[in-house]
Each structure stands twice: as structure tokens, then as C-alpha cells.
Amino acid sequence: MVKPRPDQKTVTIVDEYCSLYRDLFPEVRSYEYFKYLHIGLLSGIKRKTLPAIAREVGLENEQGLHHFLTSSPWLAKDLKERRLKVILSVVGKREITVIMDETGDKKKGKTTDYVKRQYIGNIGKVENGIVSVNAYGLIERMTFP
């Protein structure tokens, strides 16, 4: 049996956090893309698209990231369950504040998908746009998804 190669090291804090999920990824390549996505999402790039994240982390193109999200042999359900266990272990019995954040953006250009006329809070009227609602937990100035 051939021993798998070790994963590529990235940013220490990302490597440490992602190591909590390592056993959920049967392929080292999938695990590396998991880490690359975290780096991209935490980076200062303006648009968090797969091509932009790929450029930010030094990949030739976004194909591997796309494959990781669509065809890679890991289960989102397992990842969500692990994330909740990690959060609960950090939170312990401390009180948590739940924050609901509704964010809307007016449509720009002609190529945006999933757009319809709806109320966009930050402009105060009904326009063609996209709205998302996100929930966060807040504990001692730390946020949790």
C-alpha cells in the first residue's frame, strides 16, 4: 500500500483550524482545496469567486476548487456536524447572542443570475437584486457562522 503524500502547508492558523476536519477528506487533494477555500474567504480579495480565490492562493485555475465543491468524495452533512461540534466545544456554557444579517445588492449589468424585484434594505426600495439572510453567533466579540 502506498502511503499518501502529506498535505501542503499553508497559513498556520488555517492549517490548525482545518486539521480538525482532516479525517472527513479521504483524499489529500480535497483536504488541500478545503484549506485553499478558507484562505481565499479570509483574504482581502474583493470578490470571493472561485477564479479569484484560485489566483489568490497561487493555483493555475479554479478547476480544482470547482471539482472540490461539486464532485469530491466528502459529505457536506459530515462537515456541518463537525463544525457544530467544534463550535459547541469552544462555546461551552457561555451565553451566545444570535445575529441575523440581511444583505441585499442591487443588480448591476446583465449577467447576474437569480435576480428578481424585491426590497433591498440598504437602498430602501424595491429593485432588481439579490438578498441573502445569514445567521451568526457572537460570544465575547468573536463571531461564529
Coordinates of N, CA and C in Angstrom, one line a residue:
M1 N 0.8 -1.2 0.0 CA 0.0 0.0 0.0 C 0.9 1.2 0.0
V2 N 0.6 2.2 -0.8 CA 1.3 3.4 -0.9 C 0.8 4.4 0.1
K3 N 1.7 5.0 0.9 CA 1.3 6.0 1.9 C 1.0 7.3 1.2
P4 N -0.1 7.9 1.5 CA -0.5 9.2 0.8 C 0.6 10.3 1.2
R5 N 0.8 11.2 0.2 CA 1.7 12.3 0.5 C 1.1 13.2 1.6
P6 N 2.0 13.9 2.3 CA 1.4 14.9 3.3 C 0.8 16.1 2.6
D7 N -0.1 16.7 3.2 CA -0.7 17.9 2.6 C 0.2 19.1 2.6
Q8 N 0.0 20.0 1.6 CA 0.8 21.2 1.5 C 0.4 22.1 2.7
K9 N 1.4 22.6 3.4 CA 1.2 23.6 4.5 C 0.8 24.9 3.9
T10 N 0.0 25.6 4.6 CA -0.5 27.0 4.2 C -0.2 28.0 5.3
V11 N -1.2 28.7 5.7 CA -1.1 29.7 6.8 C -1.3 28.9 8.1
T12 N -0.5 29.1 9.1 CA -0.6 28.3 10.3 C -2.0 28.2 10.9
I13 N -2.6 29.4 11.0 CA -3.9 29.4 11.7 C -5.0 28.6 10.9
V14 N -4.9 28.7 9.5 CA -5.8 27.9 8.7 C -5.5 26.4 8.8
D15 N -4.2 26.1 8.7 CA -3.8 24.7 8.9 C -4.3 24.1 10.2
E16 N -4.1 24.8 11.3 CA -4.6 24.4 12.6 C -6.1 24.2 12.7
Y17 N -6.8 25.2 12.2 CA -8.3 25.0 12.2 C -8.8 23.9 11.3
C18 N -8.3 23.8 10.1 CA -8.7 22.8 9.1 C -8.3 21.4 9.6
S19 N -7.3 21.3 10.4 CA -6.8 20.0 10.9 C -7.9 19.3 11.7
L20 N -8.9 20.1 12.2 CA -10.0 19.5 13.0 C -10.9 18.7 12.1
Y21 N -10.8 18.9 10.8 CA -11.7 18.3 9.8 C -11.0 17.3 8.9
R22 N -9.7 17.1 9.1 CA -8.9 16.3 8.2 C -9.4 14.9 7.9
D23 N -9.9 14.3 8.9 CA -10.4 12.9 8.7 C -11.7 12.8 7.8
L24 N -12.3 13.9 7.5 CA -13.5 13.9 6.7 C -13.2 13.9 5.2
F25 N -11.9 14.1 4.9 CA -11.5 14.1 3.5 C -10.6 12.9 3.1
P26 N -11.1 12.0 2.4 CA -10.3 10.7 2.1 C -9.1 11.0 1.1
E27 N -9.2 12.1 0.4 CA -8.1 12.4 -0.5 C -7.3 13.7 0.0
V28 N -6.0 13.6 0.0 CA -5.2 14.8 0.4 C -5.5 16.0 -0.4
R29 N -5.7 15.8 -1.7 CA -6.0 16.9 -2.6 C -7.3 17.6 -2.2
S30 N -8.3 16.9 -1.8 CA -9.6 17.5 -1.4 C -9.3 18.3 -0.1
Y31 N -8.6 17.8 0.8 CA -8.2 18.5 2.0 C -7.5 19.8 1.7
E32 N -6.6 19.8 0.8 CA -5.8 21.0 0.4 C -6.8 22.0 -0.2
Y33 N -7.7 21.6 -1.0 CA -8.7 22.6 -1.6 C -9.6 23.2 -0.5
F34 N -9.9 22.3 0.5 CA -10.6 22.8 1.7 C -9.9 24.0 2.4
K35 N -8.6 23.8 2.5 CA -7.7 24.8 3.1 C -7.6 26.1 2.2
Y36 N -7.5 25.8 0.9 CA -7.4 26.9 0.0 C -8.6 27.8 0.0
L37 N -9.8 27.2 0.1 CA -11.0 27.9 0.2 C -11.1 28.8 1.4
H38 N -10.6 28.3 2.5 CA -10.6 29.1 3.8 C -9.6 30.3 3.6
I39 N -8.5 30.1 3.0 CA -7.5 31.2 2.8 C -8.2 32.2 1.9
G40 N -8.8 31.8 0.8 CA -9.5 32.7 -0.1 C -10.6 33.5 0.6
L41 N -11.4 32.8 1.4 CA -12.5 33.5 2.1 C -12.0 34.5 3.1
L42 N -10.9 34.2 3.7 CA -10.3 35.1 4.8 C -9.5 36.2 4.2
S43 N -9.1 36.1 2.9 CA -8.2 37.0 2.3 C -8.9 38.4 2.0
G44 N -8.2 39.3 1.6 CA -8.7 40.7 1.3 C -9.2 40.9 -0.1
I45 N -9.3 39.8 -0.9 CA -9.8 40.0 -2.2 C -11.3 40.4 -2.2
K46 N -11.6 41.3 -3.2 CA -12.9 41.9 -3.2 C -14.0 41.0 -3.5
R47 N -13.8 40.1 -4.5 CA -14.9 39.2 -4.9 C -14.4 37.8 -4.6
K48 N -15.2 37.1 -3.8 CA -14.8 35.7 -3.4 C -15.3 34.7 -4.3
T49 N -14.9 34.8 -5.6 CA -15.3 33.8 -6.6 C -14.2 32.8 -6.7
L50 N -14.5 31.6 -7.3 CA -13.5 30.6 -7.4 C -12.3 31.0 -8.2
P51 N -12.5 31.7 -9.4 CA -11.3 32.2 -10.1 C -10.4 33.1 -9.3
A52 N -11.1 34.0 -8.5 CA -10.3 35.0 -7.7 C -9.6 34.3 -6.6
I53 N -10.3 33.3 -5.9 CA -9.6 32.6 -4.8 C -8.4 31.8 -5.4
A54 N -8.6 31.1 -6.5 CA -7.5 30.3 -7.2 C -6.3 31.2 -7.4
R55 N -6.5 32.4 -8.0 CA -5.4 33.3 -8.2 C -4.8 33.7 -6.9
E56 N -5.6 34.0 -5.9 CA -5.1 34.5 -4.5 C -4.2 33.4 -3.9
V57 N -4.5 32.1 -4.0 CA -3.7 31.1 -3.4 C -2.7 30.5 -4.3
G58 N -2.6 31.0 -5.5 CA -1.5 30.5 -6.4 C -1.8 29.3 -7.3
L59 N -3.1 29.0 -7.5 CA -3.4 27.9 -8.3 C -3.5 28.4 -9.8
E60 N -3.3 27.4 -10.7 CA -3.3 27.8 -12.1 C -4.7 28.2 -12.6
N61 N -5.7 27.6 -12.1 CA -7.1 27.9 -12.4 C -8.0 27.4 -11.3
E62 N -9.3 27.7 -11.5 CA -10.3 27.3 -10.4 C -10.8 25.9 -10.6
Q63 N -10.4 25.2 -11.5 CA -10.9 23.9 -11.8 C -10.9 22.9 -10.6
G64 N -9.8 22.9 -9.9 CA -9.7 22.0 -8.7 C -10.6 22.4 -7.6
L65 N -10.8 23.8 -7.4 CA -11.7 24.2 -6.4 C -13.2 23.9 -6.8
H66 N -13.5 24.0 -8.1 CA -14.8 23.7 -8.6 C -15.1 22.2 -8.4
H67 N -14.1 21.3 -8.7 CA -14.2 19.9 -8.5 C -14.4 19.6 -7.0
F68 N -13.7 20.2 -6.2 CA -13.8 20.0 -4.7 C -15.3 20.3 -4.3
L69 N -15.9 21.3 -4.8 CA -17.2 21.6 -4.3 C -18.3 20.8 -5.0
T70 N -18.1 20.3 -6.2 CA -19.1 19.6 -6.9 C -19.0 18.0 -6.9
S71 N -17.7 17.5 -6.9 CA -17.5 16.1 -7.2 C -16.6 15.4 -6.2
S72 N -16.1 16.1 -5.3 CA -15.1 15.5 -4.4 C -15.8 14.5 -3.4
P73 N -15.1 13.5 -2.9 CA -15.7 12.4 -2.1 C -15.7 12.8 -0.6
W74 N -16.5 13.8 -0.3 CA -16.7 14.2 1.1 C -18.2 14.6 1.2
L75 N -18.7 14.6 2.4 CA -20.1 14.9 2.7 C -20.3 16.2 3.4
A76 N -21.1 17.1 2.8 CA -21.4 18.4 3.5 C -22.0 18.2 4.8
K77 N -22.9 17.1 4.9 CA -23.5 16.8 6.2 C -22.5 16.6 7.3
D78 N -21.5 15.8 7.0 CA -20.5 15.5 8.0 C -19.7 16.7 8.4
L79 N -19.4 17.6 7.4 CA -18.7 18.8 7.7 C -19.5 19.7 8.6
K80 N -20.8 19.9 8.3 CA -21.6 20.7 9.1 C -21.7 20.2 10.6
E81 N -21.9 18.9 10.7 CA -22.0 18.3 12.0 C -20.7 18.5 12.8
R82 N -19.5 18.3 12.2 CA -18.2 18.5 12.8 C -18.1 20.0 13.2
R83 N -18.5 20.9 12.3 CA -18.4 22.3 12.6 C -19.2 22.7 13.8
L84 N -20.4 22.2 13.9 CA -21.2 22.5 15.1 C -20.6 21.9 16.4
K85 N -20.0 20.7 16.3 CA -19.3 20.1 17.5 C -18.2 21.0 17.9
V86 N -17.4 21.5 16.9 CA -16.2 22.3 17.2 C -16.7 23.6 17.9
I87 N -17.7 24.2 17.3 CA -18.3 25.5 17.9 C -18.8 25.3 19.3
L88 N -19.5 24.2 19.5 CA -20.1 23.9 20.9 C -19.0 23.7 21.9
S89 N -17.9 23.0 21.4 CA -16.8 22.8 22.4 C -16.1 24.1 22.8
V90 N -16.1 25.0 21.8 CA -15.4 26.3 22.1 C -16.4 27.2 23.0
V91 N -17.7 27.2 22.7 CA -18.6 28.0 23.4 C -18.8 27.5 24.8
G92 N -18.9 26.2 25.0 CA -19.1 25.7 26.3 C -20.5 26.1 26.8
K93 N -20.5 26.6 28.0 CA -21.8 27.1 28.7 C -21.9 28.6 28.6
R94 N -21.1 29.3 27.9 CA -21.2 30.7 27.8 C -22.4 31.1 27.0
E95 N -22.9 32.3 27.3 CA -24.1 32.8 26.6 C -23.7 33.3 25.2
I96 N -24.6 33.0 24.2 CA -24.3 33.3 22.9 C -25.4 34.2 22.4
T97 N -25.1 35.3 21.6 CA -26.0 36.2 21.0 C -26.1 35.8 19.5
V98 N -27.4 35.6 19.1 CA -27.6 35.3 17.7 C -27.9 36.6 16.9
I99 N -27.2 36.8 15.8 CA -27.3 38.0 14.9 C -27.8 37.5 13.6
M100 N -28.9 38.1 13.2 CA -29.5 37.9 11.8 C -29.0 39.1 10.9
D101 N -28.5 38.8 9.8 CA -28.0 39.8 8.9 C -28.6 39.6 7.5
E102 N -29.4 40.6 7.1 CA -30.0 40.6 5.8 C -29.1 41.5 4.9
T103 N -28.6 41.0 3.9 CA -27.8 41.8 3.0 C -28.3 41.8 1.6
G104 N -28.5 42.9 1.0 CA -29.0 43.0 -0.4 C -28.2 43.8 -1.3
D105 N -28.1 43.4 -2.5 CA -27.4 44.2 -3.5 C -28.2 44.4 -4.8
K106 N -28.2 45.6 -5.3 CA -28.9 45.9 -6.5 C -28.2 45.3 -7.7
K107 N -29.0 44.8 -8.6 CA -28.4 44.2 -9.8 C -27.6 45.2 -10.6
K108 N -26.4 44.8 -11.0 CA -25.6 45.6 -11.9 C -25.3 44.8 -13.1
G109 N -25.3 45.4 -14.3 CA -25.0 44.6 -15.5 C -26.2 43.7 -16.0
K110 N -25.9 42.8 -16.9 CA -26.9 42.0 -17.5 C -26.6 40.5 -17.3
T111 N -25.7 40.1 -16.5 CA -25.3 38.7 -16.4 C -25.5 38.0 -15.0
T112 N -26.1 38.7 -14.1 CA -26.3 38.2 -12.8 C -27.5 37.2 -12.8
D113 N -27.3 36.0 -12.2 CA -28.4 35.0 -12.1 C -29.2 35.2 -10.8
Y114 N -30.3 34.6 -10.8 CA -31.2 34.6 -9.6 C -31.6 36.0 -9.1
V115 N -31.9 36.8 -10.0 CA -32.3 38.2 -9.6 C -33.8 38.4 -9.8
K116 N -34.4 39.1 -8.8 CA -35.8 39.4 -9.0 C -36.1 40.7 -8.3
R117 N -37.3 41.3 -8.5 CA -37.6 42.5 -7.9 C -38.0 42.2 -6.4
Q118 N -37.3 42.9 -5.5 CA -37.5 42.6 -4.1 C -37.0 43.8 -3.3
Y119 N -37.4 43.9 -2.1 CA -37.0 45.1 -1.2 C -35.5 44.9 -0.9
I120 N -34.7 45.9 -1.2 CA -33.3 45.9 -0.9 C -33.1 47.0 0.2
G121 N -32.8 46.5 1.4 CA -32.8 47.3 2.6 C -31.7 48.5 2.5
N122 N -30.6 48.2 2.0 CA -29.5 49.2 2.0 C -29.8 50.4 1.1
I123 N -30.7 50.2 0.1 CA -31.1 51.3 -0.8 C -32.5 51.8 -0.5
G124 N -33.2 51.0 0.4 CA -34.5 51.5 0.9 C -35.7 51.4 -0.1
K125 N -35.6 50.5 -1.1 CA -36.7 50.4 -2.1 C -36.7 49.1 -2.8
V126 N -37.7 48.8 -3.6 CA -37.8 47.6 -4.4 C -37.1 47.8 -5.7
E127 N -36.1 46.9 -5.9 CA -35.3 46.9 -7.2 C -35.0 45.5 -7.6
N128 N -34.5 45.3 -8.8 CA -33.9 44.0 -9.2 C -32.7 43.8 -8.3
G129 N -32.6 42.7 -7.6 CA -31.4 42.5 -6.8 C -31.4 41.1 -6.2
I130 N -30.4 40.9 -5.4 CA -30.2 39.6 -4.7 C -30.1 39.9 -3.2
V131 N -30.9 39.1 -2.4 CA -30.9 39.3 -0.9 C -30.5 38.0 -0.3
S132 N -29.6 38.0 0.7 CA -29.3 36.8 1.5 C -29.5 37.2 2.9
V133 N -29.9 36.1 3.7 CA -30.0 36.3 5.1 C -29.0 35.3 5.8
N134 N -28.2 35.8 6.7 CA -27.2 35.0 7.3 C -27.4 35.1 8.8
A135 N -27.1 34.0 9.5 CA -27.2 34.0 11.0 C -25.8 33.8 11.5
Y136 N -25.4 34.5 12.6 CA -24.1 34.4 13.2 C -24.3 34.3 14.7
G137 N -23.4 33.7 15.4 CA -23.4 33.7 16.8 C -22.3 34.6 17.3
L138 N -22.5 35.4 18.4 CA -21.5 36.3 18.9 C -21.2 35.9 20.4
I139 N -19.9 35.7 20.7 CA -19.5 35.5 22.0 C -18.2 36.3 22.3
E140 N -18.3 37.2 23.2 CA -17.1 37.9 23.6 C -16.3 38.5 22.4
R141 N -17.1 39.1 21.5 CA -16.5 39.8 20.3 C -16.0 38.8 19.3
M142 N -16.3 37.5 19.4 CA -16.0 36.5 18.4 C -17.3 36.1 17.7
T143 N -17.2 36.0 16.3 CA -18.4 35.6 15.6 C -18.2 34.1 15.1
F144 N -19.3 33.4 15.1 CA -19.4 32.0 14.6 C -20.4 31.9 13.6
P145 N -20.2 31.2 12.4 CA -21.2 31.1 11.4 C -22.3 30.1 11.9

